[in-house]
Amino acid sequence: MYLKSDHNQILQAGSLKTLNYLQYFDLSHNKVASTDYINHGRLKHLILNYNEISTLKGVNGPPLNQFKLRSLETLEIRGNQIESTEGLGFLHDLKTLYFGENLLKSVEDISGLRGLVRLHLRDNHIATLDGFLQGPTKLEYLNLRGNKINRWSEVKKLKSLVTLKVLVLSDNPIADRDLYRPVVLGMMPFLTRLDKDKTTEEEIAEAVDFYVKLPENALELEDEEEARLHEHLAETKLEDGGEVEGENTGVEATPRQNSEGAEENEEED
């Protein structure tokens, strides 16, 4: 069963809970603030883009979990006001997650998403990546474009994602660093594409050779130097009475897009 209820004034999904055979449910562009009432065991694709959801934790435990949504494969939840990934780790069989245009500053442990293959986190405020230290173990595509990642020490936390094939870090401050591409590919030689450009065997070999020859602590020292430079620029701007450059850390405003269930075009990475 297919149900498209986007661009209405729906406040909650509770009135639709009797639709036991629902497989595709589009509630985008409504006023849904809670996911507590979404309980459709056969649902495969759920779209909650551009609503008023601020948390996924739920009142009585995570509302989005494998017991309620045992068939869910794709979740789209772009353009809400969600500040934490807490509550997502119980969707064990989820394969694709669109979580762009929210208010995330970090990614909590999402290792419970053990079936996840594609993860879109574009245009949040993410600066730390601790949540990736233990997975997801099947992740192949990770889009972190337009966030606030500014330290090599954070990028290193992605090294454990050995199944990763595509990584998008463009429009993060780290992408403006000198030798950005060889450093990232030296850290993660398993990548087949970084940002818009595919890798080659020759490029990977050169990147690995470059990376292993870096002086010990070279990247950590560069992180510290960048932090001091940013602090100095901030102080100078404030003394001049202007706005602090780099507060948006290279994140460009991106117009909202209505996916209507369509997968993001990889050329739009």
PDB file of C-alpha atoms in Angstrom, residues 78-205:
ATOM      1  CA  ARG A  78      15.526  16.050   6.210  1.00  0.00           C
ATOM      2  CA  GLY A  79      14.761  19.614   7.173  1.00  0.00           C
ATOM      3  CA  ASN A  80      13.579  19.167  10.755  1.00  0.00           C
ATOM      4  CA  GLN A  81      15.040  20.563  14.006  1.00  0.00           C
ATOM      5  CA  ILE A  82      16.688  17.401  15.306  1.00  0.00           C
ATOM      6  CA  GLU A  83      19.791  17.979  17.437  1.00  0.00           C
ATOM      7  CA  SER A  84      20.776  14.387  18.201  1.00  0.00           C
ATOM      8  CA  THR A  85      20.945  11.012  16.465  1.00  0.00           C
ATOM      9  CA  GLU A  86      19.986   9.363  19.755  1.00  0.00           C
ATOM     10  CA  GLY A  87      17.091   6.992  19.197  1.00  0.00           C
ATOM     11  CA  LEU A  88      18.124   5.858  15.718  1.00  0.00           C
ATOM     12  CA  GLY A  89      20.310   2.926  16.704  1.00  0.00           C
ATOM     13  CA  PHE A  90      17.398   0.525  17.035  1.00  0.00           C
ATOM     14  CA  LEU A  91      16.618   0.458  13.304  1.00  0.00           C
ATOM     15  CA  HIS A  92      18.915  -2.499  12.750  1.00  0.00           C
ATOM     16  CA  ASP A  93      17.868  -3.292   9.168  1.00  0.00           C
ATOM     17  CA  LEU A  94      17.685   0.271   7.834  1.00  0.00           C
ATOM     18  CA  LYS A  95      19.677   0.570   4.596  1.00  0.00           C
ATOM     19  CA  THR A  96      19.371   4.248   3.614  1.00  0.00           C
ATOM     20  CA  LEU A  97      19.070   7.287   5.882  1.00  0.00           C
ATOM     21  CA  TYR A  98      18.606  10.909   4.774  1.00  0.00           C
ATOM     22  CA  PHE A  99      19.287  13.202   7.757  1.00  0.00           C
ATOM     23  CA  GLY A 100      20.352  16.443   6.081  1.00  0.00           C
ATOM     24  CA  GLU A 101      19.342  20.004   7.017  1.00  0.00           C
ATOM     25  CA  ASN A 102      18.884  19.369  10.722  1.00  0.00           C
ATOM     26  CA  LEU A 103      20.710  20.773  13.765  1.00  0.00           C
ATOM     27  CA  LEU A 104      23.207  18.004  14.483  1.00  0.00           C
ATOM     28  CA  LYS A 105      26.513  19.127  15.999  1.00  0.00           C
ATOM     29  CA  SER A 106      27.853  15.624  16.459  1.00  0.00           C
ATOM     30  CA  VAL A 107      26.958  12.044  15.638  1.00  0.00           C
ATOM     31  CA  GLU A 108      26.289   9.806  18.623  1.00  0.00           C
ATOM     32  CA  ASP A 109      26.882   6.067  18.480  1.00  0.00           C
ATOM     33  CA  ILE A 110      25.029   4.715  15.460  1.00  0.00           C
ATOM     34  CA  SER A 111      26.733   1.322  15.388  1.00  0.00           C
ATOM     35  CA  GLY A 112      23.306  -0.232  15.992  1.00  0.00           C
ATOM     36  CA  LEU A 113      22.414   0.648  12.398  1.00  0.00           C
ATOM     37  CA  ARG A 114      24.179  -2.506  11.336  1.00  0.00           C
ATOM     38  CA  GLY A 115      22.425  -2.773   7.964  1.00  0.00           C
ATOM     39  CA  LEU A 116      23.028   0.846   6.924  1.00  0.00           C
ATOM     40  CA  VAL A 117      24.634   1.274   3.497  1.00  0.00           C
ATOM     41  CA  ARG A 118      23.938   4.941   2.608  1.00  0.00           C
ATOM     42  CA  LEU A 119      23.991   7.870   5.047  1.00  0.00           C
ATOM     43  CA  HIS A 120      23.284  11.488   4.100  1.00  0.00           C
ATOM     44  CA  LEU A 121      24.152  14.082   6.776  1.00  0.00           C
ATOM     45  CA  ARG A 122      24.556  17.102   4.536  1.00  0.00           C
ATOM     46  CA  ASP A 123      24.052  20.671   5.805  1.00  0.00           C
ATOM     47  CA  ASN A 124      24.026  20.110   9.546  1.00  0.00           C
ATOM     48  CA  HIS A 125      26.474  21.641  12.060  1.00  0.00           C
ATOM     49  CA  ILE A 126      28.575  18.528  12.656  1.00  0.00           C
ATOM     50  CA  ALA A 127      32.102  19.100  13.976  1.00  0.00           C
ATOM     51  CA  THR A 128      32.826  15.824  15.801  1.00  0.00           C
ATOM     52  CA  LEU A 129      32.584  12.271  14.471  1.00  0.00           C
ATOM     53  CA  ASP A 130      32.892  10.049  17.547  1.00  0.00           C
ATOM     54  CA  GLY A 131      29.765   8.122  16.555  1.00  0.00           C
ATOM     55  CA  PHE A 132      31.590   6.461  13.654  1.00  0.00           C
ATOM     56  CA  LEU A 133      34.325   4.814  15.721  1.00  0.00           C
ATOM     57  CA  GLN A 134      32.442   1.487  15.801  1.00  0.00           C
ATOM     58  CA  GLY A 135      30.498   1.519  12.573  1.00  0.00           C
ATOM     59  CA  PRO A 136      28.033   1.193  10.937  1.00  0.00           C
ATOM     60  CA  THR A 137      29.904  -1.833   9.664  1.00  0.00           C
ATOM     61  CA  LYS A 138      28.249  -2.025   6.207  1.00  0.00           C
ATOM     62  CA  LEU A 139      28.336   1.667   5.309  1.00  0.00           C
ATOM     63  CA  GLU A 140      29.372   2.324   1.692  1.00  0.00           C
ATOM     64  CA  TYR A 141      28.300   5.944   1.118  1.00  0.00           C
ATOM     65  CA  LEU A 142      28.689   8.844   3.575  1.00  0.00           C
ATOM     66  CA  ASN A 143      27.748  12.432   2.706  1.00  0.00           C
ATOM     67  CA  LEU A 144      28.980  15.004   5.244  1.00  0.00           C
ATOM     68  CA  ARG A 145      28.970  17.973   2.890  1.00  0.00           C
ATOM     69  CA  GLY A 146      28.312  21.424   4.331  1.00  0.00           C
ATOM     70  CA  ASN A 147      29.161  20.747   7.965  1.00  0.00           C
ATOM     71  CA  LYS A 148      31.822  22.163  10.315  1.00  0.00           C
ATOM     72  CA  ILE A 149      34.499  19.483  10.302  1.00  0.00           C
ATOM     73  CA  ASN A 150      37.794  21.294  10.771  1.00  0.00           C
ATOM     74  CA  ARG A 151      40.252  18.831  12.336  1.00  0.00           C
ATOM     75  CA  TRP A 152      42.200  15.907  10.951  1.00  0.00           C
ATOM     76  CA  SER A 153      41.669  14.169  14.279  1.00  0.00           C
ATOM     77  CA  GLU A 154      37.953  13.988  13.438  1.00  0.00           C
ATOM     78  CA  VAL A 155      38.469  12.714   9.898  1.00  0.00           C
ATOM     79  CA  LYS A 156      40.680   9.952  11.316  1.00  0.00           C
ATOM     80  CA  LYS A 157      37.644   8.588  13.148  1.00  0.00           C
ATOM     81  CA  LEU A 158      36.255   7.476   9.781  1.00  0.00           C
ATOM     82  CA  LYS A 159      39.173   5.083   9.193  1.00  0.00           C
ATOM     83  CA  SER A 160      37.246   2.271  10.886  1.00  0.00           C
ATOM     84  CA  LEU A 161      34.595   2.388   8.130  1.00  0.00           C
ATOM     85  CA  VAL A 162      36.491  -0.109   5.983  1.00  0.00           C
ATOM     86  CA  THR A 163      33.467  -0.850   3.763  1.00  0.00           C
ATOM     87  CA  LEU A 164      33.164   2.831   2.794  1.00  0.00           C
ATOM     88  CA  LYS A 165      33.461   3.523  -0.935  1.00  0.00           C
ATOM     89  CA  VAL A 166      32.233   7.108  -1.296  1.00  0.00           C
ATOM     90  CA  LEU A 167      32.978   9.974   1.107  1.00  0.00           C
ATOM     91  CA  VAL A 168      31.780  13.555   0.614  1.00  0.00           C
ATOM     92  CA  LEU A 169      33.470  16.225   2.753  1.00  0.00           C
ATOM     93  CA  SER A 170      33.219  19.219   0.421  1.00  0.00           C
ATOM     94  CA  ASP A 171      32.091  22.547   1.919  1.00  0.00           C
ATOM     95  CA  ASN A 172      33.692  21.671   5.241  1.00  0.00           C
ATOM     96  CA  PRO A 173      36.636  23.783   6.453  1.00  0.00           C
ATOM     97  CA  ILE A 174      38.858  20.681   6.351  1.00  0.00           C
ATOM     98  CA  ALA A 175      38.381  20.484   2.574  1.00  0.00           C
ATOM     99  CA  ASP A 176      40.217  23.811   2.212  1.00  0.00           C
ATOM    100  CA  ARG A 177      43.394  22.460   3.823  1.00  0.00           C
ATOM    101  CA  ASP A 178      46.530  22.069   1.747  1.00  0.00           C
ATOM    102  CA  LEU A 179      46.988  18.489   0.567  1.00  0.00           C
ATOM    103  CA  TYR A 180      43.428  17.650   1.658  1.00  0.00           C
ATOM    104  CA  ARG A 181      42.889  14.958  -0.945  1.00  0.00           C
ATOM    105  CA  PRO A 182      46.139  12.979  -0.511  1.00  0.00           C
ATOM    106  CA  VAL A 183      45.792  13.065   3.269  1.00  0.00           C
ATOM    107  CA  VAL A 184      42.208  11.747   3.213  1.00  0.00           C
ATOM    108  CA  LEU A 185      43.025   9.054   0.653  1.00  0.00           C
ATOM    109  CA  GLY A 186      46.151   8.122   2.590  1.00  0.00           C
ATOM    110  CA  MET A 187      44.008   7.610   5.671  1.00  0.00           C
ATOM    111  CA  MET A 188      41.294   5.732   3.769  1.00  0.00           C
ATOM    112  CA  PRO A 189      42.791   4.006   0.722  1.00  0.00           C
ATOM    113  CA  PHE A 190      39.648   1.919   0.344  1.00  0.00           C
ATOM    114  CA  LEU A 191      37.684   4.907  -1.065  1.00  0.00           C
ATOM    115  CA  THR A 192      36.651   4.770  -4.724  1.00  0.00           C
ATOM    116  CA  ARG A 193      35.370   8.361  -4.740  1.00  0.00           C
ATOM    117  CA  LEU A 194      36.144  11.428  -2.632  1.00  0.00           C
ATOM    118  CA  ASP A 195      33.712  14.299  -3.138  1.00  0.00           C
ATOM    119  CA  LYS A 196      32.910  14.452  -6.870  1.00  0.00           C
ATOM    120  CA  ASP A 197      36.090  12.820  -8.136  1.00  0.00           C
ATOM    121  CA  LYS A 198      36.717   9.101  -8.483  1.00  0.00           C
ATOM    122  CA  THR A 199      40.012   7.720  -7.265  1.00  0.00           C
ATOM    123  CA  THR A 200      42.549   5.752  -9.284  1.00  0.00           C
ATOM    124  CA  GLU A 201      44.949   3.027  -8.202  1.00  0.00           C
ATOM    125  CA  GLU A 202      47.879   5.328  -8.967  1.00  0.00           C
ATOM    126  CA  GLU A 203      46.412   8.184  -6.923  1.00  0.00           C
ATOM    127  CA  ILE A 204      45.739   5.876  -3.973  1.00  0.00           C
ATOM    128  CA  ALA A 205      49.269   4.462  -4.082  1.00  0.00           C
TER     129      ALA A 205
END
